[in-house]
mmCIF file of C-alpha atoms in Angstrom:
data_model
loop_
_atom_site.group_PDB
_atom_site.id
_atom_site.type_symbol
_atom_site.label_atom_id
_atom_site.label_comp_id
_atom_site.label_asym_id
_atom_site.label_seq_id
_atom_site.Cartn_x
_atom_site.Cartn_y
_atom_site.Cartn_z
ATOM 1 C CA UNK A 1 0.000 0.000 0.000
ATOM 2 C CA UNK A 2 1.341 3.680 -0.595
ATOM 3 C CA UNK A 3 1.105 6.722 1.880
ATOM 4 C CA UNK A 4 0.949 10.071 -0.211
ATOM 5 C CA UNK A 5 1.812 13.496 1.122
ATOM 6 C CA UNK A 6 0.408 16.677 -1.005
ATOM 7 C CA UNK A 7 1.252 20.270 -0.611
ATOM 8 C CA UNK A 8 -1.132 22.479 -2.359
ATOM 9 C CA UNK A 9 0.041 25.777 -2.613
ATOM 10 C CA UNK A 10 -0.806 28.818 -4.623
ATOM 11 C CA UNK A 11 1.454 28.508 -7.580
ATOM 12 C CA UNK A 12 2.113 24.593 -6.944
ATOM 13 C CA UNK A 13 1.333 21.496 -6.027
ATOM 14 C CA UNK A 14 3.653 19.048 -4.730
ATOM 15 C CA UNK A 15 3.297 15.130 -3.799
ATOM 16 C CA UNK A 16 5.724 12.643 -2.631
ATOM 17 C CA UNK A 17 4.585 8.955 -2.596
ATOM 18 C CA UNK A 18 6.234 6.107 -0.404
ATOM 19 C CA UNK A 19 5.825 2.628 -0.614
ATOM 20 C CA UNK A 20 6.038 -0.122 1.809
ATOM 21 C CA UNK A 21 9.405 -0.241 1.019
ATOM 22 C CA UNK A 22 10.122 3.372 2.004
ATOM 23 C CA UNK A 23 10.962 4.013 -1.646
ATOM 24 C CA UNK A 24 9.679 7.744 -2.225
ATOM 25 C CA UNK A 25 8.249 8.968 -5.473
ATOM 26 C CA UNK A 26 7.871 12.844 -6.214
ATOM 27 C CA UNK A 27 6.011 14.469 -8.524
ATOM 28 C CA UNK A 28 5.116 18.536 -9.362
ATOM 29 C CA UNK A 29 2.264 20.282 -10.928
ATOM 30 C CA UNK A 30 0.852 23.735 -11.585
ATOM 31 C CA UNK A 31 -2.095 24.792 -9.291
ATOM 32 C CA UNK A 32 -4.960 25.786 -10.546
ATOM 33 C CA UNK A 33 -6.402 28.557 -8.959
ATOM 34 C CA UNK A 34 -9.715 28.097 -10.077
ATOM 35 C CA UNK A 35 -9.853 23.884 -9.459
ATOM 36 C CA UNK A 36 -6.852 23.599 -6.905
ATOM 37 C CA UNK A 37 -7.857 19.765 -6.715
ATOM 38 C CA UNK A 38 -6.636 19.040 -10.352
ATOM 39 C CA UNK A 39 -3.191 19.903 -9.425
ATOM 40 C CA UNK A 40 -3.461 17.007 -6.869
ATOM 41 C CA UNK A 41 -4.859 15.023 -9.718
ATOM 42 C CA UNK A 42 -1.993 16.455 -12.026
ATOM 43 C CA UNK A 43 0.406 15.002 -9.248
ATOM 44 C CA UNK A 44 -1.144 11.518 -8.664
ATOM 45 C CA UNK A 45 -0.997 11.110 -12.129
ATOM 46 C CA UNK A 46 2.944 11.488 -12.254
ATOM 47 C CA UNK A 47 3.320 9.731 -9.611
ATOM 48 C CA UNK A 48 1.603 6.504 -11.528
ATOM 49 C CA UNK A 49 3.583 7.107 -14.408
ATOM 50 C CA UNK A 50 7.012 7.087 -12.912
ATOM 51 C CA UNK A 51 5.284 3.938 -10.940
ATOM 52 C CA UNK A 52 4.299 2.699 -14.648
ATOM 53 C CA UNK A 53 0.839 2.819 -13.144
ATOM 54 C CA UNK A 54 -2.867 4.050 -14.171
ATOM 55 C CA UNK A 55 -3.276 7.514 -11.690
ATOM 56 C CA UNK A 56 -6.714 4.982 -10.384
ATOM 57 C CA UNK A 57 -4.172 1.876 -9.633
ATOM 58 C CA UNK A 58 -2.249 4.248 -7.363
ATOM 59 C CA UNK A 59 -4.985 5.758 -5.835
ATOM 60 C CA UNK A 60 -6.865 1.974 -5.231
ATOM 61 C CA UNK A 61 -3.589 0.788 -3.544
ATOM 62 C CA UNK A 62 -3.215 3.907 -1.406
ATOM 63 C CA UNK A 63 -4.206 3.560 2.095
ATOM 64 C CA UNK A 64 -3.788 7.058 3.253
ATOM 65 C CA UNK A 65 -3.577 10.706 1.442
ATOM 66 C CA UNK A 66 -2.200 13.440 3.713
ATOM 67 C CA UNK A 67 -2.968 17.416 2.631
ATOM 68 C CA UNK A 68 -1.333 20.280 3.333
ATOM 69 C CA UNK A 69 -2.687 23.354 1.977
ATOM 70 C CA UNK A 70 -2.250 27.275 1.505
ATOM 71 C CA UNK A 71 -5.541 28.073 -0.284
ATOM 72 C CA UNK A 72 -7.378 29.258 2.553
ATOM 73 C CA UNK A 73 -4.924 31.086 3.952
ATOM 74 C CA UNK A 74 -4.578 33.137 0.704
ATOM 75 C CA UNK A 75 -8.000 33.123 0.435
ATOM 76 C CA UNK A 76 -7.559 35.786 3.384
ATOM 77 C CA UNK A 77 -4.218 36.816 2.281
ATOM 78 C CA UNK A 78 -5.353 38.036 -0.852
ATOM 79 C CA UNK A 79 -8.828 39.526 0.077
ATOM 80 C CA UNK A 80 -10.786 37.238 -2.172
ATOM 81 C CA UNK A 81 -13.067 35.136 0.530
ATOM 82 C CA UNK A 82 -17.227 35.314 0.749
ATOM 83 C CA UNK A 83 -19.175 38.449 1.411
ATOM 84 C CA UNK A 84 -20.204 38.083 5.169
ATOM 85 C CA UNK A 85 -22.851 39.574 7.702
ATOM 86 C CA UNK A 86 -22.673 39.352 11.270
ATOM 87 C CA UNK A 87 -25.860 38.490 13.327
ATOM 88 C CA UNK A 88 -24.384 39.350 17.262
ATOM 89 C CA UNK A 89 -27.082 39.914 20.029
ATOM 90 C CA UNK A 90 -28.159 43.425 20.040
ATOM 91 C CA UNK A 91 -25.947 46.501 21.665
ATOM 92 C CA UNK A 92 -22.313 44.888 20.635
ATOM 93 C CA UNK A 93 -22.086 45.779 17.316
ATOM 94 C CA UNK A 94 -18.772 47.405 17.739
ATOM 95 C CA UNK A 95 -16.794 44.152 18.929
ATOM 96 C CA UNK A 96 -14.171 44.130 15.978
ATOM 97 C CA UNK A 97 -13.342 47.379 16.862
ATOM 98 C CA UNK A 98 -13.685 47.312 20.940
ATOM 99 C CA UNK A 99 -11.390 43.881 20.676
ATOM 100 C CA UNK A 100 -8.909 45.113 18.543
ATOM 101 C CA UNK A 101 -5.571 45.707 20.431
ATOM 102 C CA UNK A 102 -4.379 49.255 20.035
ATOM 103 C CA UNK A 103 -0.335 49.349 20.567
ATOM 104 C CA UNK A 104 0.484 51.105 23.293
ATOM 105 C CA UNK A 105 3.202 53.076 22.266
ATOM 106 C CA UNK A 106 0.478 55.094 20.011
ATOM 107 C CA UNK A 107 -2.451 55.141 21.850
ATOM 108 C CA UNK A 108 -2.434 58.517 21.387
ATOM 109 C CA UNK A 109 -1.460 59.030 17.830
ATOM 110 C CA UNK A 110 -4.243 60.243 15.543
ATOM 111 C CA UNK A 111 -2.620 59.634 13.073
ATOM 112 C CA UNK A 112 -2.414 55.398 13.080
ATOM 113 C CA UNK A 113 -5.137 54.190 10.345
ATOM 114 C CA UNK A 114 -7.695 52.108 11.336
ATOM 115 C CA UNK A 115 -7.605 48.106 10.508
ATOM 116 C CA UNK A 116 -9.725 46.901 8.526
ATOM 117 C CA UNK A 117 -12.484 44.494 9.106
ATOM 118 C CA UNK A 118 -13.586 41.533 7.128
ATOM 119 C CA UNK A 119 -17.397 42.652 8.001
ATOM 120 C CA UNK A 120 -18.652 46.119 8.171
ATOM 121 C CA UNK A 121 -20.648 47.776 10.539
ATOM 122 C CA UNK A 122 -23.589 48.076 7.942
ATOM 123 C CA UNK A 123 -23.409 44.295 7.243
ATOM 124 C CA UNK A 124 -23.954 43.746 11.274
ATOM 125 C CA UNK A 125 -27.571 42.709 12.683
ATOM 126 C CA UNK A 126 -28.404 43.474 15.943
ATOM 127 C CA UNK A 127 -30.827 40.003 17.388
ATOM 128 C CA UNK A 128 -32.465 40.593 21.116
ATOM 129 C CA UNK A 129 -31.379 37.734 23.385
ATOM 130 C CA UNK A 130 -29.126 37.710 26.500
ATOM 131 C CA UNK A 131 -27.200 34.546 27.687
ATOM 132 C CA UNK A 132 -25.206 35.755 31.417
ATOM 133 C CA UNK A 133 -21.390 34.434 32.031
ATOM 134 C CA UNK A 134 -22.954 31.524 33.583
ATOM 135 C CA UNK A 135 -25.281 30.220 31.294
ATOM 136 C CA UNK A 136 -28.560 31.297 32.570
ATOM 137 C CA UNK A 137 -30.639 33.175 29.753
ATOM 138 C CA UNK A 138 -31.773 36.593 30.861
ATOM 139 C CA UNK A 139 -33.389 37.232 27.508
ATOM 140 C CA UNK A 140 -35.442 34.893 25.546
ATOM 141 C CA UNK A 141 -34.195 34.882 21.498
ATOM 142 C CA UNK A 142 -36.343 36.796 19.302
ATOM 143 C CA UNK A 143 -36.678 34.677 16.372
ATOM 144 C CA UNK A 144 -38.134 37.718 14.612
ATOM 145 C CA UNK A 145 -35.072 39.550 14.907
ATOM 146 C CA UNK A 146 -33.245 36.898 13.351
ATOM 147 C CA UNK A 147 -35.962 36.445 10.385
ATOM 148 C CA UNK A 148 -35.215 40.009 9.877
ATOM 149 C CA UNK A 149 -31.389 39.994 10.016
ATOM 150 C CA UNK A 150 -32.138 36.927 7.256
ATOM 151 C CA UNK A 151 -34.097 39.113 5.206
ATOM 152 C CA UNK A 152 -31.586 42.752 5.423
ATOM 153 C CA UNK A 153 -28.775 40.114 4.691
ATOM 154 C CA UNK A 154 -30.423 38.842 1.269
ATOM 155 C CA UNK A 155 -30.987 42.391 0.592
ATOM 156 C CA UNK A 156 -27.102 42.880 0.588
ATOM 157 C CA UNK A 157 -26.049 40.159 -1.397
ATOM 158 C CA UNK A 158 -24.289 37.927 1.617
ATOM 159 C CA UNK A 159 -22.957 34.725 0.976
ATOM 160 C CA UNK A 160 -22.488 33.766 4.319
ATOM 161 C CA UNK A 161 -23.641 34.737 7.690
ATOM 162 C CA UNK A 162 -22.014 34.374 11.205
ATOM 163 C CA UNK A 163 -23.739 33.652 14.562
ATOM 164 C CA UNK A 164 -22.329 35.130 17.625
ATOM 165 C CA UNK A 165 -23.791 35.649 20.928
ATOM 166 C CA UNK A 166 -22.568 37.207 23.703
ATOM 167 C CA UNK A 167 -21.357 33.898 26.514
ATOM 168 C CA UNK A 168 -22.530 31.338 23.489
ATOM 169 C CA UNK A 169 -19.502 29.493 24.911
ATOM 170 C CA UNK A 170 -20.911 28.193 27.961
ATOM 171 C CA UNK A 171 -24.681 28.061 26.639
ATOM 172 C CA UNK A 172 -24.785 27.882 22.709
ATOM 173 C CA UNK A 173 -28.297 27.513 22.859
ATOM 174 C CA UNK A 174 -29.441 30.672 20.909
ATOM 175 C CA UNK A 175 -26.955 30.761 18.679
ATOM 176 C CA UNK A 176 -27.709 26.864 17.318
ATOM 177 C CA UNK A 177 -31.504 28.073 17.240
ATOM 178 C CA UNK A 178 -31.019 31.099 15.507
ATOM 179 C CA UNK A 179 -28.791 29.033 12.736
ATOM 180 C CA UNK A 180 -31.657 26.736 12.342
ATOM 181 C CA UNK A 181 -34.127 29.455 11.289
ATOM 182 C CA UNK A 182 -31.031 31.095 8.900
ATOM 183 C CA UNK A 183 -30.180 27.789 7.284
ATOM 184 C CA UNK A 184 -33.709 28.296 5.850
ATOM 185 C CA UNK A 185 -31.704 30.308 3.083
ATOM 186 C CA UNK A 186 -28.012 29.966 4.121
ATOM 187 C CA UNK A 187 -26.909 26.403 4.594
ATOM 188 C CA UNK A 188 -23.211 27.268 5.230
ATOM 189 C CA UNK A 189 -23.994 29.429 8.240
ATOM 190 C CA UNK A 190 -21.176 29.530 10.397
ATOM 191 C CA UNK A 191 -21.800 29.826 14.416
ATOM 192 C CA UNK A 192 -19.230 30.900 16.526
ATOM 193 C CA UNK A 193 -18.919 28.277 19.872
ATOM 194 C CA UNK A 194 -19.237 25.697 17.110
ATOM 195 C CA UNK A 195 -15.707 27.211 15.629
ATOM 196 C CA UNK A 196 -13.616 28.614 18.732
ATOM 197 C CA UNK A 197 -15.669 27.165 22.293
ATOM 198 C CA UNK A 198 -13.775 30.202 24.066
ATOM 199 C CA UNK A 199 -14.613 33.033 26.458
ATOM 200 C CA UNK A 200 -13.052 35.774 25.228
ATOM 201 C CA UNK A 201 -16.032 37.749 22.948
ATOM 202 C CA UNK A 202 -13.563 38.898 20.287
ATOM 203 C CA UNK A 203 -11.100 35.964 19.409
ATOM 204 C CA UNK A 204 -14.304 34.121 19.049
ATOM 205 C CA UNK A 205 -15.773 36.619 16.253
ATOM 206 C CA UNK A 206 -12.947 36.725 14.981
ATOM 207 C CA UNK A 207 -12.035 33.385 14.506
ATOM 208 C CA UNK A 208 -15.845 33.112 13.322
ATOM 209 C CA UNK A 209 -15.470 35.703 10.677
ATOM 210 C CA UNK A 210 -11.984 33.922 9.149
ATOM 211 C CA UNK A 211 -14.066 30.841 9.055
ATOM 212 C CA UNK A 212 -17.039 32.035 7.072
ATOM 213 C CA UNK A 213 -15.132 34.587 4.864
ATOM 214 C CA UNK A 214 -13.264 31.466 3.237
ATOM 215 C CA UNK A 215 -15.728 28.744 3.487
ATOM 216 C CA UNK A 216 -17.521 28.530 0.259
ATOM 217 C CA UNK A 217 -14.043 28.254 -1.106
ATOM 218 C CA UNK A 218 -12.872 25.532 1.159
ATOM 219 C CA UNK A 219 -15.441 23.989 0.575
ATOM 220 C CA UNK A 220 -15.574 23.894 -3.823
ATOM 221 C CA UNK A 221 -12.254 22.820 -2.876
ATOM 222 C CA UNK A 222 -12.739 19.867 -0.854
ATOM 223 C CA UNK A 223 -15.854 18.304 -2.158
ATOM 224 C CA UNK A 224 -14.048 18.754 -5.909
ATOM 225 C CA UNK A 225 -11.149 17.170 -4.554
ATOM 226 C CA UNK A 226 -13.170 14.375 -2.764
ATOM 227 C CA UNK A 227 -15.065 13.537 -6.176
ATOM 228 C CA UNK A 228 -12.292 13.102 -7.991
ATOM 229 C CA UNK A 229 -10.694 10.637 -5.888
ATOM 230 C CA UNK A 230 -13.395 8.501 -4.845
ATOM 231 C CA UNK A 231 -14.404 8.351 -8.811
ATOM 232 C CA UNK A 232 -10.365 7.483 -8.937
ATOM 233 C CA UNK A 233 -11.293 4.199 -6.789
ATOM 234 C CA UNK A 234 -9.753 5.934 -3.950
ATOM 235 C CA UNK A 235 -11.077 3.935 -0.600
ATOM 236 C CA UNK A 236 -8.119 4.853 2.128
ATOM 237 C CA UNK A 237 -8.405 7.792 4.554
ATOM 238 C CA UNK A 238 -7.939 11.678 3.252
ATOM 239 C CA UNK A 239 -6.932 13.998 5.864
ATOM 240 C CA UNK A 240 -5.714 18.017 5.764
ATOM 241 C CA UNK A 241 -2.926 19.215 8.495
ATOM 242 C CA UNK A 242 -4.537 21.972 10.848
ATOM 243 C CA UNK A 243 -3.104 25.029 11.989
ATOM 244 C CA UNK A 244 -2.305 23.157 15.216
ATOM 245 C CA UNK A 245 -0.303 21.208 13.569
ATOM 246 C CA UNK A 246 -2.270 17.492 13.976
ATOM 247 C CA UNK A 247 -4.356 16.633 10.922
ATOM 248 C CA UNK A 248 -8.399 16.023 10.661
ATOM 249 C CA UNK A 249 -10.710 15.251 8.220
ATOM 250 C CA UNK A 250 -12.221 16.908 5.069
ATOM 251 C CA UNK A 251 -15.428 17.237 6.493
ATOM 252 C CA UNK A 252 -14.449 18.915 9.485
ATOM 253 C CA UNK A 253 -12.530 21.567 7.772
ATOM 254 C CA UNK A 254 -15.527 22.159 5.538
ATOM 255 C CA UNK A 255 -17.334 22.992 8.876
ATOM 256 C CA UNK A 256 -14.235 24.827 10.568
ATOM 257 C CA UNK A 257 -12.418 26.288 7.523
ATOM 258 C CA UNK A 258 -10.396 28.190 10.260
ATOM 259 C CA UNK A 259 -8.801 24.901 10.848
ATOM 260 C CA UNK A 260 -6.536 25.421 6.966
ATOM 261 C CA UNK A 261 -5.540 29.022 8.178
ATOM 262 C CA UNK A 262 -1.673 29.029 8.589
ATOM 263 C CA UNK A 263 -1.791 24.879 8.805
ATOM 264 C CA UNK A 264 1.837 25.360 6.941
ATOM 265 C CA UNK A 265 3.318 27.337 9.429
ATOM 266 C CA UNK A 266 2.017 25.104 11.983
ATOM 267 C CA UNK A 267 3.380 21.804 10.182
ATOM 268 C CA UNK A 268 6.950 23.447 9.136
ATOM 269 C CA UNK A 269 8.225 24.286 12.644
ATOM 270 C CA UNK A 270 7.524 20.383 13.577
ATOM 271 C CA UNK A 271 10.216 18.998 10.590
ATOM 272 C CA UNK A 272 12.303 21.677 11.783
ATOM 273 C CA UNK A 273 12.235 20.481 15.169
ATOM 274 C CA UNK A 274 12.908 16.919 14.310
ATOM 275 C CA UNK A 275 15.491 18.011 11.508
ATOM 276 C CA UNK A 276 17.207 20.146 14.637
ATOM 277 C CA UNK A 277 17.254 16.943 16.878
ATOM 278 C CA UNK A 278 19.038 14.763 14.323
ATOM 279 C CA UNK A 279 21.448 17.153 13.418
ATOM 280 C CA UNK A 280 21.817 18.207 17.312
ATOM 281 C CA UNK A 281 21.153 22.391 16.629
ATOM 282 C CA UNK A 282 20.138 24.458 19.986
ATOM 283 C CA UNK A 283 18.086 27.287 17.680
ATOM 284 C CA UNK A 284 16.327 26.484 14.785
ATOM 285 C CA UNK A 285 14.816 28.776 12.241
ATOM 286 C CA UNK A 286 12.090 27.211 9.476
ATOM 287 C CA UNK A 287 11.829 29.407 6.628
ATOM 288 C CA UNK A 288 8.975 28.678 3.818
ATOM 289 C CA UNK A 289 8.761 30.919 0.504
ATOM 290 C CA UNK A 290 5.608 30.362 -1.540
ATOM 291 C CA UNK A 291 4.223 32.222 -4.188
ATOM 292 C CA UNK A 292 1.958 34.069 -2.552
ATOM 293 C CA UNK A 293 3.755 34.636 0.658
ATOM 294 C CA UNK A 294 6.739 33.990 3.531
ATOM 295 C CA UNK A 295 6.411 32.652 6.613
ATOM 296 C CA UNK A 296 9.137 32.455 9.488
ATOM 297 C CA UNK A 297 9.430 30.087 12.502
ATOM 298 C CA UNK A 298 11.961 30.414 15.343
ATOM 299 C CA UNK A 299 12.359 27.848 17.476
ATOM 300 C CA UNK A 300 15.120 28.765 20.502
ATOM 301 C CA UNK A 301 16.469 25.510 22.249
ATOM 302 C CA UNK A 302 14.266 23.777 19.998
ATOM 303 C CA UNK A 303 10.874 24.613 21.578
ATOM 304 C CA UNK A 304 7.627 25.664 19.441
ATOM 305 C CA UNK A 305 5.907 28.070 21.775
ATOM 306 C CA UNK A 306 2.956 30.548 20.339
#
């Protein structure tokens, strides 16, 4: 049985193929932007011809196909992700701003621009409903509020609309209801303590809104890729590396796109700390150039620390 390894990246794909002899194949192929998963099928099918194989005999005798990918992260990179809309309970519309760290050294200074925000204050719908720190609801969800926010959100064009409440961490209640009543006309809703089950109000938007904004094309991405394959004969186990650095499943990432964001900087640091082990090196630094962009790893007596 083989094991493949795939890099997707924005300008291309990669794929390395090793046997149960440890004998290791490579192959390289052009990405396409518009259908990244035929540059993984451009790959496979190298791959079975330096085998002298059929690209579906390689992919019947491979037991497991491991993805790493750049395409969501510039997705966001590159400013190209889903028109969202915010749906937040009613009086914290301002979050992305209120949460955004200001740098001390210019608190004061006019004269530092704004950041920018993936969803604008006129694409945010204020819902009535209060859940406290604790769990208990103070405020019953008005499910007309959310009808509404459905309705001023097809109005605007949005492709995808996010869910957050405030304390939806500890009682996600109103947030999974109101979702039901949006997935009447958005099915790829994304709710926030379904992405990032964390207290803090604003790295939970946040992490939301990254999710959602590249969603749709995570997930043209994925279920292409998944066709193709399984029409290939393919019957092992897929799975994508997370920015954490483990791997999980296709179908989780289509539900937590947030999972792809920065997955490569997250897998390169752990090579670099096994390379650094072999080769007995205190610091090491993991440097990868794509075509898109750079990313830079330091790792000081060998430790990964965030």
């Amino acid at each position: 049985m083989f094991e493949i390894v795939i890099d997707t990246g924005g300008t291309f794909t990669d794929a390395v193929l090793m046997d149960e002899d440890r004998k290791i194949t490579t192959a390289k192929f052009p990405t396409n932007v518009v259908d990244p998963s035929t540059g993984i099928m451009g790959c496979i099918e190298l791959l079975a011809q330096q085998r002298h194989m059929t690209a579906k005999g390689v992919l019947a005798d491979t037991a497991t196909l491991v993805m790493g990918t750049t395409l969501s992260t510039n997705c966001l990179l590159e400013k190209k992700g889903a028109k969202c809309c915010l749906i937040y309970t009613k009086g914290f519309r301002d979050i992305p701003e209120l949460g955004t760290k200001i740098w001390k050294e210019d608190i004061y200074n006019l004269k530092v621009p704004p950041p920018n925000y993936l969803i604008p204050r006129y694409l945010r719908f204020g819902v009535e409903e209060r859940v406290q720190y604790d769990g208990e609801v103070l405020t019953p969800l008005n499910e007309n509020d959310v009808i509404e926010a459905v309705r001023m959100a097809k109005a605007q064009d949005v492709e995808v609309p996010i869910i957050c409440f405030l304390h939806s961490y500890i009682n996600p209640a109103h947030e999974e209801r109101a979702a039901e009543i949006v997935k009447t006309e958005y099915p790829d809703v994304v709710i926030s303590s379904h992405i990032l089950r964390r207290w803090i109000e604003y790295d939970r938007l946040s992490t939301a809104e990254i999710a959602g904004y590249v969603k749709p094309m995570t997930a043209r991405f994925l279920r292409s890729l998944d066709k193709q394959i399984r029409s290939a004969d393919f019957k092992g186990t897929s799975l994508l590396v997370t920015c954490a650095g483990g791997v999980t499943t296709p179908e989780l990432c289509m539900d937590n796109p947030a999972l792809l964001i920065g997955s490569g900087p997250a897998a390169g640091p752990l090579l670099g700390q096994f390379l650094g082990e072999l080769a007995d090196f205190e610091n090491v630094i993991v440097l990868d150039v794509g075509g898109t962009s750079s990313d830079l790893s330091m790792l000081p007596g060998r430790m990964i620390s965030t």
